[in-house]
XYZ file of C-alpha atoms in Angstrom:
462
model
C -0.249 -0.027 -0.256
C 1.027 3.819 -1.359
C 2.157 5.927 1.547
C -0.829 8.918 1.063
C 2.422 11.126 2.428
C 4.139 10.638 0.247
C 2.039 11.789 -2.998
C 1.176 15.245 -0.699
C 4.789 15.934 -0.662
C 5.444 14.961 -4.104
C 2.676 17.450 -4.490
C 3.821 19.959 -2.876
C 7.362 19.765 -4.105
C 6.094 19.805 -7.682
C 3.737 23.078 -6.694
C 6.738 25.153 -5.502
C 9.120 24.340 -8.031
C 5.943 25.841 -10.349
C 6.263 29.001 -8.146
C 9.552 29.040 -7.803
C 9.653 28.827 -11.743
C 6.365 31.387 -12.527
C 8.548 34.178 -9.857
C 11.341 33.453 -12.271
C 10.127 33.707 -15.334
C 8.819 37.198 -13.508
C 11.508 38.811 -12.268
C 13.535 37.876 -15.711
C 11.274 39.471 -17.207
C 10.800 42.588 -15.102
C 14.917 42.460 -16.256
C 14.309 41.828 -19.731
C 11.919 45.114 -19.455
C 13.364 47.319 -17.400
C 18.043 47.048 -18.134
C 18.542 44.851 -21.440
C 15.677 46.087 -23.588
C 16.122 49.408 -23.040
C 19.704 49.369 -23.781
C 18.738 47.844 -26.523
C 16.750 50.755 -27.933
C 19.545 52.936 -27.433
C 21.975 50.604 -29.884
C 19.245 50.490 -32.315
C 18.008 53.473 -32.389
C 21.491 54.699 -32.637
C 22.042 52.212 -35.355
C 18.293 53.339 -36.559
C 19.213 56.937 -37.292
C 19.301 57.859 -41.069
C 22.337 60.150 -42.749
C 20.165 62.966 -43.648
C 23.817 64.405 -46.237
C 23.677 61.661 -48.698
C 20.431 62.727 -49.073
C 20.975 66.186 -49.672
C 23.488 65.051 -51.826
C 22.180 62.924 -54.245
C 19.775 66.052 -54.941
C 19.816 68.781 -57.733
C 19.310 71.877 -57.401
C 15.367 73.675 -57.010
C 14.379 69.664 -56.129
C 12.133 69.707 -53.077
C 13.048 66.679 -50.444
C 9.893 64.395 -48.404
C 11.806 63.138 -45.675
C 9.358 59.394 -44.277
C 8.552 59.618 -40.990
C 12.030 58.709 -38.874
C 15.256 59.766 -37.390
C 18.081 61.304 -39.603
C 20.999 61.929 -38.332
C 23.040 65.341 -38.209
C 25.075 67.497 -38.792
C 24.492 68.394 -42.390
C 26.064 72.017 -45.042
C 23.414 72.179 -47.605
C 25.298 73.509 -50.706
C 22.056 73.668 -53.041
C 19.092 75.799 -53.086
C 16.454 72.684 -52.545
C 13.411 72.750 -49.722
C 13.666 69.975 -47.098
C 10.412 69.088 -46.271
C 8.178 66.661 -43.097
C 6.152 66.781 -39.936
C 6.972 66.501 -36.762
C 8.051 62.551 -36.564
C 10.665 63.247 -39.025
C 13.126 63.930 -36.046
C 16.711 65.484 -36.992
C 19.401 64.527 -34.423
C 23.010 66.177 -33.796
C 24.817 65.656 -30.863
C 27.847 66.959 -32.815
C 29.434 70.177 -30.887
C 28.896 71.671 -34.912
C 25.387 72.615 -36.175
C 22.850 70.884 -36.305
C 21.884 72.074 -39.884
C 23.882 74.821 -42.220
C 22.786 76.416 -45.341
C 25.656 78.100 -47.198
C 22.950 78.322 -50.470
C 21.029 80.612 -51.298
C 16.956 80.493 -51.324
C 16.883 77.070 -49.491
C 13.488 76.520 -47.499
C 12.926 73.783 -45.008
C 9.959 73.242 -42.850
C 7.764 70.960 -40.878
C 9.802 68.723 -38.805
C 11.812 68.764 -35.501
C 14.948 69.689 -34.007
C 17.117 67.710 -31.492
C 19.419 70.010 -30.828
C 21.440 68.154 -28.337
C 24.955 70.047 -28.528
C 25.822 72.754 -26.248
C 29.027 74.587 -27.793
C 28.469 78.488 -29.447
C 26.253 76.238 -32.231
C 22.483 76.456 -33.344
C 19.846 73.848 -34.474
C 20.309 76.247 -37.696
C 23.053 78.520 -38.900
C 21.884 80.794 -41.886
C 25.341 81.869 -44.178
C 23.178 82.267 -47.377
C 20.419 84.894 -48.466
C 16.571 84.456 -49.247
C 17.045 81.361 -46.583
C 12.484 80.438 -45.914
C 12.328 78.542 -42.349
C 9.225 77.888 -41.625
C 6.402 75.118 -39.150
C 9.484 73.671 -37.077
C 10.255 72.668 -33.537
C 13.337 73.326 -31.919
C 14.924 71.957 -29.144
C 17.918 73.357 -28.429
C 20.834 72.803 -26.074
C 23.026 76.204 -27.736
C 21.655 78.295 -29.949
C 18.043 78.172 -31.661
C 19.254 79.837 -35.163
C 21.568 82.256 -36.271
C 21.381 84.231 -39.395
C 24.740 86.072 -40.271
C 25.281 88.873 -42.958
C 21.847 87.248 -44.982
C 19.286 89.475 -46.327
C 15.741 89.016 -46.951
C 15.386 85.981 -44.751
C 11.855 85.105 -43.416
C 11.242 82.804 -40.169
C 7.725 82.272 -39.422
C 5.459 80.449 -36.839
C 8.987 78.099 -36.085
C 9.072 76.991 -32.453
C 12.030 76.859 -29.964
C 12.478 75.578 -26.655
C 15.592 75.362 -23.793
C 16.393 71.400 -23.764
C 19.603 71.602 -21.203
C 19.658 72.140 -17.943
C 17.561 73.761 -15.873
C 20.243 75.151 -13.792
C 22.027 77.321 -16.526
C 22.462 80.745 -16.134
C 21.612 83.005 -19.384
C 25.068 83.719 -20.693
C 24.886 79.499 -20.406
C 22.476 79.515 -23.310
C 22.238 81.201 -26.819
C 19.592 83.233 -28.241
C 16.188 82.248 -29.909
C 16.965 83.517 -33.272
C 20.092 84.915 -33.284
C 20.500 88.014 -36.274
C 23.865 90.499 -37.899
C 24.494 91.765 -40.379
C 21.074 91.050 -42.254
C 18.981 92.801 -43.375
C 14.865 93.238 -44.332
C 14.950 90.144 -42.563
C 10.855 89.206 -41.111
C 10.422 86.986 -38.072
C 6.777 86.530 -37.212
C 4.300 84.125 -35.469
C 7.780 81.980 -33.817
C 7.213 81.377 -30.235
C 10.798 80.967 -28.165
C 10.840 79.646 -24.435
C 13.549 79.698 -22.608
C 16.725 80.965 -23.944
C 18.487 83.861 -23.376
C 16.823 86.500 -26.101
C 14.858 85.013 -27.648
C 15.284 87.510 -30.387
C 18.141 88.729 -31.446
C 19.330 91.491 -33.715
C 22.395 93.611 -34.072
C 23.911 95.673 -36.906
C 20.633 94.969 -39.501
C 18.179 97.144 -41.197
C 14.253 96.881 -42.494
C 14.093 93.507 -40.224
C 10.309 93.023 -39.337
C 9.788 91.235 -36.310
C 5.737 90.711 -35.418
C 3.752 88.276 -33.811
C 5.908 86.542 -31.692
C 5.153 85.092 -27.606
C 8.783 85.534 -26.003
C 9.064 83.705 -22.211
C 11.285 83.315 -20.168
C 13.512 84.598 -20.982
C 16.889 87.192 -21.163
C 15.684 89.660 -23.073
C 12.437 88.452 -25.407
C 13.091 91.023 -27.950
C 16.770 92.956 -28.225
C 17.925 94.561 -30.930
C 20.912 96.919 -31.258
C 22.157 99.393 -33.682
C 19.855 98.354 -35.870
C 17.750 101.057 -38.620
C 14.435 101.495 -39.836
C 12.868 98.104 -38.251
C 9.840 97.639 -36.915
C 9.218 95.405 -33.807
C 5.038 95.275 -33.714
C 1.295 92.658 -32.022
C 4.761 91.164 -29.798
C 3.190 88.914 -26.821
C 5.748 88.261 -23.799
C 5.105 87.581 -20.585
C 8.221 86.270 -16.947
C 11.263 88.087 -18.755
C 13.840 89.692 -16.895
C 12.549 92.405 -19.630
C 10.101 92.432 -22.760
C 12.119 94.354 -25.520
C 15.553 95.817 -24.854
C 16.485 99.068 -27.608
C 19.099 100.192 -26.878
C 21.389 102.279 -30.834
C 18.400 102.645 -32.194
C 16.608 104.633 -35.009
C 14.115 105.128 -37.422
C 12.621 102.557 -35.512
C 9.075 101.501 -34.465
C 7.949 99.644 -31.292
C 3.806 98.877 -31.868
C 1.121 97.602 -30.327
C 3.066 94.857 -28.346
C 2.335 93.512 -24.887
C 5.269 92.795 -22.724
C 2.821 91.984 -18.929
C 5.318 90.226 -15.462
C 8.606 91.299 -15.964
C 9.258 91.856 -12.356
C 12.269 88.754 -11.285
C 14.769 91.170 -11.354
C 16.016 94.857 -9.954
C 16.244 96.002 -13.416
C 13.218 94.027 -14.848
C 11.063 96.882 -17.083
C 8.888 96.328 -19.721
C 10.548 97.981 -22.182
C 13.773 99.545 -22.144
C 14.799 102.996 -24.801
C 18.388 103.184 -24.733
C 20.256 105.493 -27.312
C 17.216 105.371 -29.160
C 16.962 108.601 -31.939
C 13.590 109.255 -34.248
C 11.103 106.326 -33.786
C 7.370 106.207 -32.497
C 6.685 103.930 -29.561
C 2.943 103.381 -30.053
C -0.329 101.733 -28.812
C 1.982 98.784 -26.219
C 0.446 97.947 -23.484
C 3.259 97.325 -20.942
C 2.117 95.697 -17.116
C 3.051 94.386 -14.358
C 5.819 94.705 -14.586
C 9.429 96.704 -11.528
C 9.202 99.428 -14.290
C 6.826 99.667 -17.343
C 8.713 102.112 -19.999
C 12.571 102.743 -19.472
C 14.050 105.846 -21.791
C 17.288 106.882 -21.163
C 19.327 108.798 -23.291
C 17.618 108.590 -26.335
C 15.237 111.859 -27.722
C 13.644 113.111 -30.738
C 10.582 110.066 -30.004
C 7.532 110.384 -29.896
C 6.029 107.795 -27.070
C 1.711 107.800 -27.309
C -1.652 106.002 -26.794
C 0.502 103.411 -24.375
C -1.025 102.399 -21.799
C 1.530 101.771 -18.525
C -0.453 99.585 -15.699
C -0.076 98.777 -12.568
C 3.497 98.465 -12.750
C 6.308 99.670 -9.266
C 7.314 102.509 -11.993
C 5.335 103.430 -14.715
C 7.701 105.921 -16.765
C 11.483 106.207 -15.310
C 13.187 109.086 -17.525
C 16.561 108.851 -17.247
C 19.059 111.711 -18.952
C 16.700 111.555 -21.967
C 15.232 114.778 -23.917
C 13.323 116.291 -26.385
C 10.862 113.095 -26.396
C 7.188 113.887 -26.951
C 4.784 111.533 -25.013
C 0.728 111.940 -25.446
C -2.307 110.216 -24.693
C -0.396 107.961 -23.378
C -2.446 105.887 -19.921
C -0.786 104.973 -16.191
C -3.468 103.403 -14.579
C -2.723 102.114 -10.687
C 1.082 102.328 -10.857
C 3.046 102.569 -7.442
C 4.951 105.561 -9.166
C 3.032 107.444 -12.249
C 7.042 108.897 -13.282
C 10.478 109.305 -12.077
C 12.600 111.762 -14.530
C 16.592 112.843 -13.963
C 17.650 115.269 -16.088
C 15.330 114.982 -18.511
C 14.731 118.290 -19.511
C 12.546 120.003 -22.854
C 10.149 116.567 -22.704
C 6.577 117.378 -24.601
C 3.995 116.012 -22.637
C 0.396 116.567 -23.957
C -2.765 115.227 -23.402
C -1.220 112.017 -20.794
C -3.581 110.130 -18.372
C -2.553 110.080 -14.681
C -4.916 108.415 -12.287
C -3.326 109.925 -9.057
C -4.300 113.387 -10.680
C -6.365 115.532 -9.085
C -7.314 118.025 -11.939
C -9.904 121.059 -12.905
C -11.257 120.933 -15.768
C -13.645 124.696 -15.136
C -14.533 124.020 -19.355
C -15.523 120.346 -19.056
C -13.361 119.979 -22.781
C -11.793 117.251 -20.813
C -8.183 118.665 -20.441
C -7.682 120.216 -16.790
C -6.321 123.768 -16.981
C -4.224 122.714 -14.214
C -1.120 120.132 -14.421
C 1.094 118.010 -13.594
C 3.672 117.423 -12.748
C 6.804 115.120 -12.152
C 8.210 115.725 -8.898
C 11.447 114.339 -8.242
C 12.017 114.291 -4.947
C 12.056 111.049 -4.254
C 14.715 109.994 -7.395
C 17.104 112.677 -6.679
C 17.902 111.232 -2.942
C 17.814 108.169 -4.155
C 19.885 108.625 -6.517
C 22.575 109.316 -3.548
C 21.600 107.355 -1.705
C 19.809 104.203 -2.353
C 19.263 103.144 1.149
C 16.140 105.359 1.330
C 14.701 103.270 -1.032
C 13.810 101.878 2.719
C 11.136 104.531 3.085
C 9.057 105.049 -0.038
C 5.990 106.110 0.635
C 6.466 105.847 3.928
C 3.954 108.787 5.304
C 7.267 110.894 6.565
C 8.358 110.766 2.407
C 4.836 111.893 1.521
C 5.065 115.160 3.870
C 8.706 116.105 1.984
C 8.330 115.435 -0.937
C 5.398 117.301 -1.066
C 7.020 120.387 0.195
C 10.290 120.277 -2.198
C 9.721 122.549 -4.994
C 13.072 123.217 -5.568
C 13.668 124.346 -10.021
C 9.878 123.468 -9.989
C 9.714 125.228 -14.020
C 11.815 122.066 -14.414
C 10.084 119.995 -14.147
C 8.671 117.691 -16.756
C 5.883 118.573 -16.780
C 2.190 117.646 -18.466
C 0.339 120.908 -18.942
C -2.852 119.598 -20.188
C -3.649 116.328 -18.246
C -6.453 114.085 -18.941
C -9.220 114.077 -17.065
C -10.968 110.880 -17.783
C -9.084 107.735 -19.857
C -10.236 106.122 -23.290
C -10.602 101.957 -22.268
C -8.492 100.294 -24.968
C -9.308 96.531 -25.281
C -6.630 95.876 -23.380
C -6.968 98.363 -20.310
C -10.084 96.889 -20.027
C -8.973 94.176 -20.089
C -6.273 95.369 -17.805
C -9.053 97.024 -15.041
C -11.538 93.762 -15.265
C -9.060 91.495 -13.074
C -7.901 94.287 -11.097
C -11.860 94.180 -9.972
C -11.929 91.292 -9.607
C -9.078 90.347 -7.855
C -10.237 93.274 -5.713
C -13.368 91.000 -4.930
C -12.439 88.853 -4.623
C -9.954 90.519 -1.573
C -13.492 91.000 0.020
C -14.802 87.986 -0.905
C -11.955 86.669 1.420
C -12.072 89.417 4.152
C -16.098 88.732 4.540
C -15.461 84.828 4.640
C -13.051 85.483 7.298
C -15.113 87.985 9.394
C -17.982 85.079 8.987
C -15.845 83.053 10.632
C -13.859 84.865 13.536
C -17.773 85.685 14.049
C -18.959 81.728 14.221
C -15.823 80.719 16.977
C -16.604 83.650 19.214
C -20.072 82.673 19.522
C -20.126 79.496 19.257
C -17.029 79.486 22.266
C -19.840 81.874 24.030
C -22.497 79.493 23.729
C -19.922 76.732 25.410
C -19.336 78.723 28.260
């Protein structure tokens, strides 16, 4: 007669063996999934990169190359007038310390695909050395520059997305610019979105360029212009930059319709800085929520008209600025509406100052009392910056009201407006401010009700 315990022991042994085998199999699957498989995929990915340069070399001038979905290896050089098209699933990768795509020929067109520029040297995803290039609808992820354009004319750069993908701890000096032009004229830069670069769009020594409807965020300077002439900067949007637009050494240029908000992270932050700017027009811009709304220094002969200067720490700051014309600007809810230091002969007319109490006897909407920018605080702080601690203190306000020395030399609006024209941007800003005030009021009401209930319940318990 067989021993039943032997059969049971054999069954238990088999079951344990199966369990161990199953555990081993699961362990191997996890190991293969997370370690060798990943390495194999990486190796396979490198092997699967399609060399792009031979495709370019086989093309003839005037050809249109349609790239199929896949990953292509750079760097490449284009020395003939060809067109390369793709979609975002076409990815050109570059790990070497050179620009990913270098354009040496005229009339080259690139559109639609993605570039991963992983070189952190002073190189770019695209470097343009030819003329009449068209670069549109690209997605650029870079650890260097986005685009570098040198000694070129008639470049068209539209609807590109340029993003910094390097280290989050990188300083602005360790990054490249999104779009960088030097000695390149008649360029057209429109509808690009640039995030996290050193400067979003940088133009130097370039004439007759148009920078329009671009979106710039988390950069040092959203738009940085140096030594340009006869150009226009229009309808751009900048937020969370150190400075929205840095305009330096410029003449005969239009800065119009731009919106620069929330440039306040740095002691030098400002919406628009004009430095050494002459014979230019700055009109219909919105600067809101910045440390300084508009900073105008060492500039002359400019027309500054119809700008909305809203909720900045300092609305307009003038330093060594003279013979500029300020008309129909709107200063609303700024902590300091304006300051002026050594800025003579500026003409101010029909601006609105929301803290000014004017007197309109003939009901024409213009005050018979002039508005003068008191320089007391600015002069005091320029001599000893520690006095900033007393800003808007009762004593500082009292002393400022007493200060009248040289009043005839103060920058003065002789015809300030009594009411403000509310354009769409100003309306939205006032609506946001009103909503914010409503939230604060509701919060205070709820806090009061909670306090009352707590006290009331405490009394009942006693």
